[in-house]
Structures are given as C-alpha cells and as structure tokens.
Amino acid sequence: MKKGLIVRHVPYEGIAGFREPIEAAGYELDRFDVTDPGFWQLDLTTPDLVILMGGPMGVYEQDAHPWIRCEIDRLAKRVERGLPTLGVCLGAQMIAAAMGADVHPGPVKEVGFAPVSLHVDSPLRHVDEVPVLHWHGDTFTLPDNVELLASSTAYAHQAFRRGAEILALQFHAEMGEDPRFEAWLESGADYVTEAGNSPERLRADHDALGSGAVEAGRAMIREWLRGL
C-alpha cells in the first residue's frame, strides 16, 4: 500500500474531507504534528504523498515558530525531486516558500465561502463556480516554472501546480462537513470580525454550502490523484 503523510500545523486544521478520496486511491495515511518531538528528524522525501494542511501562523513568523524553517528546508528537497505533494492554505504557502517565492501579508483578510475563477483546464474544474471556504490574510509571489490555476476577487494567486505532482491550494475545499469548524470560529473570532464577516454568517453559509464544497473538493482531489 502507498504511504501518505499529513503534516498538521494545528490540531483543528486536519485533512477533513480530503481523507476519503486519498484513502480510496490506495494511500495509507499517517500524520505528524509540527509539535511532535520527532518532527525535526522527519524526512519528507520518503512518503509517496505528502499533504500539508493549514494554520493561523505566517510563513514569515519563523522567530515565533522555529519549525517553519525546518519544514521549508525539508519540503524543498521533496519539491526539487517532483514528488507528489498537496498544500492547503498555509501548506500552499509553504510550498511556494520552498520554491523560492516570497510569502507576505496580503491587502485584506479573505474569510468566507466564495468561488474562485479558473485560468486553465485542470482538476480544479470540479470547483468551478462552487463557493468554497477561504480563511487567510497572507499571499505569495508566484514561484518560477509553475502554472497559475485559479484566482479570487481579492487574491490573484489562489492555486498553482508544478507538473502533475505538486498542487498548491490557497482555499479550503476540504472544509464544509468537519465539526472542527467550530474550533476555527472560536480561535479566529477576532480574525473573522477584521475580515468583515461574522460567526453567525459563517455558520449559516457552512450549513448551506459546506457539503457542496466538500463534494467538489473531493472530486478535484480524485482527479488529481489519478493523474499522478
């Protein structure tokens, strides 16, 4: 059986809706939290698939979170070899940084369910016109030799790929049915307000739109995995 490794940056941002299509594709999943003692010795080139999830910290906050530099350095070796890698939100920013791009605060906080606009034909066709969850305030310059896949009204760089193997998604198409969404709302209450949204509206949108977003996200991941 193929081995997949989830890198989790905070306990409430897990693989969520993406677990089903990844396991259905034949991957046995393991997980490492960045707080695990063994994280500093983790070799990211050995798994068949690495999935990097989100988190509230910024890639540039390396003084507060020393593991960020460790993760980027180890991820760069994987990216250089073109090994299958999926990054979501902070995970996408980590991939960008590992490719030499600049990750920095963006002009606004983008929080809520909204669609992305697509630039090329790709597995993202499944999320076309589907409101998916956004929850970030950072962005990145586009790395060299990648293909821009999607943008939103607020952010030009919402998704990119390098070849068939490396896929970076700024948005959260894995979220919409996971009960840990309440932890997002609790831990990010001030962030939500600063973004001009509210917990009440997010809960309502999550109830109304979440299942459709996850269904589309799973279809996207299934197609991506078939192309590896």
Short mmCIF file of C-alpha atoms in Angstrom, two decimals:
data_model
loop_
_atom_site.label_atom_id
_atom_site.label_comp_id
_atom_site.label_asym_id
_atom_site.label_seq_id
_atom_site.Cartn_x
_atom_site.Cartn_y
_atom_site.Cartn_z
CA MET A 1 0.00 0.00 0.00
CA LYS A 2 1.19 3.52 -0.80
CA LYS A 3 2.09 5.75 2.13
CA GLY A 4 0.66 9.22 2.63
CA LEU A 5 1.79 11.66 5.30
CA ILE A 6 -0.31 14.53 6.65
CA VAL A 7 1.65 17.43 8.14
CA ARG A 8 -0.63 19.20 10.61
CA HIS A 9 0.23 22.65 11.94
CA VAL A 10 -2.63 22.98 14.47
CA PRO A 11 -4.96 20.24 15.78
CA TYR A 12 -8.16 21.74 14.35
CA GLU A 13 -6.88 22.01 10.76
CA GLY A 14 -6.78 18.40 9.60
CA ILE A 15 -7.29 16.67 6.30
CA ALA A 16 -11.09 16.72 6.76
CA GLY A 17 -12.97 16.00 3.52
CA PHE A 18 -9.86 15.07 1.55
CA ARG A 19 -9.32 11.89 3.57
CA GLU A 20 -11.92 9.87 1.66
CA PRO A 21 -10.55 10.30 -1.88
CA ILE A 22 -6.94 9.88 -0.75
CA GLU A 23 -7.61 6.65 1.10
CA ALA A 24 -9.82 5.43 -1.75
CA ALA A 25 -6.85 5.93 -4.08
CA GLY A 26 -4.91 3.37 -2.05
CA TYR A 27 -2.92 5.52 0.38
CA GLU A 28 -2.41 4.50 3.99
CA LEU A 29 -2.33 7.80 5.86
CA ASP A 30 -0.13 8.73 8.81
CA ARG A 31 0.14 12.13 10.47
CA PHE A 32 2.84 14.26 12.02
CA ASP A 33 2.10 17.38 14.03
CA VAL A 34 4.78 20.06 13.95
CA THR A 35 4.80 19.89 17.76
CA ASP A 36 5.75 16.19 17.75
CA PRO A 37 9.30 15.67 19.10
CA GLY A 38 10.31 13.70 16.03
CA PHE A 39 9.30 16.42 13.59
CA TRP A 40 12.84 17.80 13.44
CA GLN A 41 14.11 14.47 12.08
CA LEU A 42 11.23 13.93 9.65
CA ASP A 43 12.28 13.07 6.09
CA LEU A 44 9.66 14.47 3.74
CA THR A 45 11.13 12.71 0.71
CA THR A 46 10.17 9.20 1.81
CA PRO A 47 6.32 9.16 1.70
CA ASP A 48 4.59 8.50 -1.61
CA LEU A 49 2.35 11.51 -0.93
CA VAL A 50 2.68 14.46 1.46
CA ILE A 51 -0.32 16.62 2.41
CA LEU A 52 0.44 19.94 4.14
CA MET A 53 -2.55 21.46 5.91
CA GLY A 54 -3.36 24.98 7.12
CA GLY A 55 -2.66 27.01 10.23
CA PRO A 56 -3.04 30.53 11.62
CA MET A 57 0.67 31.36 11.59
CA GLY A 58 2.53 33.08 8.76
CA VAL A 59 5.48 31.55 6.91
CA TYR A 60 7.45 34.68 7.84
CA GLU A 61 6.89 34.14 11.61
CA GLN A 62 9.92 31.92 11.97
CA ASP A 63 11.18 33.50 15.19
CA ALA A 64 7.95 32.54 16.94
CA HIS A 65 7.72 29.16 15.20
CA PRO A 66 11.21 27.72 14.53
CA TRP A 67 9.72 24.59 12.95
CA ILE A 68 8.69 26.66 9.92
CA ARG A 69 12.26 26.91 8.60
CA CYS A 70 12.78 23.19 9.28
CA GLU A 71 9.64 22.34 7.32
CA ILE A 72 10.53 24.59 4.38
CA ASP A 73 14.05 23.16 4.14
CA ARG A 74 12.82 19.57 4.14
CA LEU A 75 9.95 20.39 1.80
CA ALA A 76 12.36 21.99 -0.67
CA LYS A 77 14.11 18.63 -1.10
CA ARG A 78 10.81 16.97 -1.89
CA VAL A 79 9.75 19.68 -4.32
CA GLU A 80 13.12 19.54 -6.08
CA ARG A 81 12.52 15.84 -6.77
CA GLY A 82 8.99 16.50 -8.05
CA LEU A 83 7.38 14.12 -5.56
CA PRO A 84 3.57 14.19 -5.16
CA THR A 85 2.71 16.97 -2.73
CA LEU A 86 -0.53 18.75 -1.84
CA GLY A 87 -0.61 22.00 0.13
CA VAL A 88 -3.68 23.72 1.55
CA CYS A 89 -3.62 27.38 2.66
CA LEU A 90 -0.54 27.58 4.91
CA GLY A 91 0.55 24.36 3.22
CA ALA A 92 0.32 26.07 -0.17
CA GLN A 93 2.34 28.99 1.18
CA MET A 94 4.95 26.55 2.47
CA ILE A 95 5.24 25.02 -1.00
CA ALA A 96 5.63 28.49 -2.51
CA ALA A 97 8.36 29.35 0.02
CA ALA A 98 10.13 26.04 -0.64
CA MET A 99 10.17 27.03 -4.33
CA GLY A 100 11.80 30.36 -3.51
CA ALA A 101 8.73 32.60 -3.58
CA ASP A 102 8.05 35.42 -1.12
CA VAL A 103 5.19 34.87 1.33
CA HIS A 104 3.80 38.03 2.90
CA PRO A 105 0.66 39.63 4.38
CA GLY A 106 -1.95 40.46 1.77
CA PRO A 107 -4.10 43.57 1.41
CA VAL A 108 -7.20 42.08 3.07
CA LYS A 109 -8.33 39.14 5.14
CA GLU A 110 -10.37 36.81 2.95
CA VAL A 111 -12.79 34.81 5.10
CA GLY A 112 -15.98 33.13 3.92
CA PHE A 113 -17.48 30.98 1.19
CA ALA A 114 -16.90 32.24 -2.35
CA PRO A 115 -15.94 30.73 -5.72
CA VAL A 116 -12.59 31.00 -7.47
CA SER A 117 -12.11 31.81 -11.13
CA LEU A 118 -10.13 29.29 -13.18
CA HIS A 119 -7.39 30.07 -15.69
CA VAL A 120 -6.63 26.72 -17.32
CA ASP A 121 -8.13 23.26 -17.59
CA SER A 122 -7.12 21.27 -14.52
CA PRO A 123 -8.65 19.12 -11.76
CA LEU A 124 -9.95 22.40 -10.32
CA ARG A 125 -12.74 22.22 -12.90
CA HIS A 126 -14.74 20.46 -10.19
CA VAL A 127 -14.79 23.59 -8.01
CA ASP A 128 -15.69 25.92 -10.88
CA GLU A 129 -18.48 28.26 -9.71
CA VAL A 130 -18.68 26.39 -6.37
CA PRO A 131 -18.42 28.54 -3.23
CA VAL A 132 -15.51 27.15 -1.21
CA LEU A 133 -14.15 28.29 2.13
CA HIS A 134 -11.45 30.98 2.25
CA TRP A 135 -9.67 31.79 5.51
CA HIS A 136 -6.41 33.67 5.08
CA GLY A 137 -4.73 37.06 5.02
CA ASP A 138 -1.37 36.09 3.51
CA THR A 139 -0.35 35.56 -0.06
CA PHE A 140 2.76 34.77 -2.11
CA THR A 141 4.56 35.71 -5.25
CA LEU A 142 4.15 33.07 -7.94
CA PRO A 143 7.14 30.69 -7.94
CA ASP A 144 9.14 30.10 -11.11
CA ASN A 145 8.05 27.40 -13.54
CA VAL A 146 4.56 26.90 -12.13
CA GLU A 147 1.13 27.20 -13.72
CA LEU A 148 -1.40 29.54 -12.14
CA LEU A 149 -4.69 27.67 -11.86
CA ALA A 150 -7.11 29.98 -10.05
CA SER A 151 -7.71 33.43 -8.62
CA SER A 152 -10.35 35.13 -6.49
CA THR A 153 -11.62 38.69 -6.42
CA ALA A 154 -9.28 39.56 -3.55
CA TYR A 155 -6.23 37.42 -4.42
CA ALA A 156 -4.69 36.65 -7.79
CA HIS A 157 -2.81 33.59 -6.56
CA GLN A 158 -5.33 31.03 -5.30
CA ALA A 159 -3.86 27.84 -6.75
CA PHE A 160 -0.88 26.67 -8.78
CA ARG A 161 0.77 23.47 -9.86
CA ARG A 162 4.18 22.31 -11.00
CA GLY A 163 3.77 19.39 -13.33
CA ALA A 164 1.18 16.84 -12.34
CA GLU A 165 2.73 16.13 -8.95
CA ILE A 166 2.70 19.37 -6.96
CA LEU A 167 -0.61 21.12 -6.24
CA ALA A 168 -0.99 24.20 -4.01
CA LEU A 169 -4.44 25.43 -2.98
CA GLN A 170 -4.93 28.66 -1.02
CA PHE A 171 -8.61 27.87 -0.39
CA HIS A 172 -10.13 25.16 1.83
CA ALA A 173 -12.14 22.79 -0.36
CA GLU A 174 -11.68 20.14 2.33
CA MET A 175 -13.86 22.03 4.82
CA GLY A 176 -17.64 22.02 4.97
CA GLU A 177 -18.60 18.90 6.92
CA ASP A 178 -15.93 18.75 9.62
CA PRO A 179 -17.16 19.53 13.18
CA ARG A 180 -13.81 21.17 13.90
CA PHE A 181 -15.14 24.20 12.02
CA GLU A 182 -16.45 25.38 15.39
CA ALA A 183 -12.84 25.48 16.64
CA TRP A 184 -11.98 27.70 13.67
CA LEU A 185 -14.73 30.10 14.68
CA GLU A 186 -13.73 30.09 18.34
CA SER A 187 -10.00 30.53 17.78
CA GLY A 188 -10.42 33.06 14.97
CA ALA A 189 -13.29 35.22 16.23
CA ASP A 190 -11.29 38.47 16.04
CA TYR A 191 -9.89 37.48 12.66
CA VAL A 192 -13.41 36.89 11.31
CA THR A 193 -14.52 40.32 12.50
CA GLU A 194 -11.49 42.02 10.96
CA ALA A 195 -12.39 40.34 7.67
CA GLY A 196 -15.85 41.91 7.77
CA ASN A 197 -17.63 38.63 8.39
CA SER A 198 -19.34 37.12 11.44
CA PRO A 199 -19.51 33.70 13.09
CA GLU A 200 -23.27 33.65 12.55
CA ARG A 201 -22.99 34.21 8.81
CA LEU A 202 -20.17 31.68 8.51
CA ARG A 203 -22.19 29.04 10.34
CA ALA A 204 -25.17 29.67 8.07
CA ASP A 205 -23.03 29.51 4.93
CA HIS A 206 -21.27 26.39 6.25
CA ASP A 207 -24.64 24.68 6.74
CA ALA A 208 -25.94 25.76 3.34
CA LEU A 209 -22.81 25.43 1.20
CA GLY A 210 -20.40 23.16 3.04
CA SER A 211 -21.48 19.78 1.68
CA GLY A 212 -21.42 21.02 -1.92
CA ALA A 213 -17.96 22.50 -1.41
CA VAL A 214 -16.59 19.25 0.03
CA GLU A 215 -18.18 17.16 -2.72
CA ALA A 216 -16.49 19.34 -5.35
CA GLY A 217 -13.21 19.29 -3.42
CA ARG A 218 -13.20 15.52 -3.23
CA ALA A 219 -13.83 15.24 -6.98
CA MET A 220 -10.90 17.61 -7.56
CA ILE A 221 -8.56 15.52 -5.41
CA ARG A 222 -9.69 12.25 -7.03
CA GLU A 223 -8.84 13.58 -10.48
CA TRP A 224 -5.51 14.99 -9.31
CA LEU A 225 -4.51 11.65 -7.78
CA ARG A 226 -5.48 9.78 -10.94
CA GLY A 227 -3.05 11.96 -12.86
CA LEU A 228 -0.01 11.13 -10.71
#
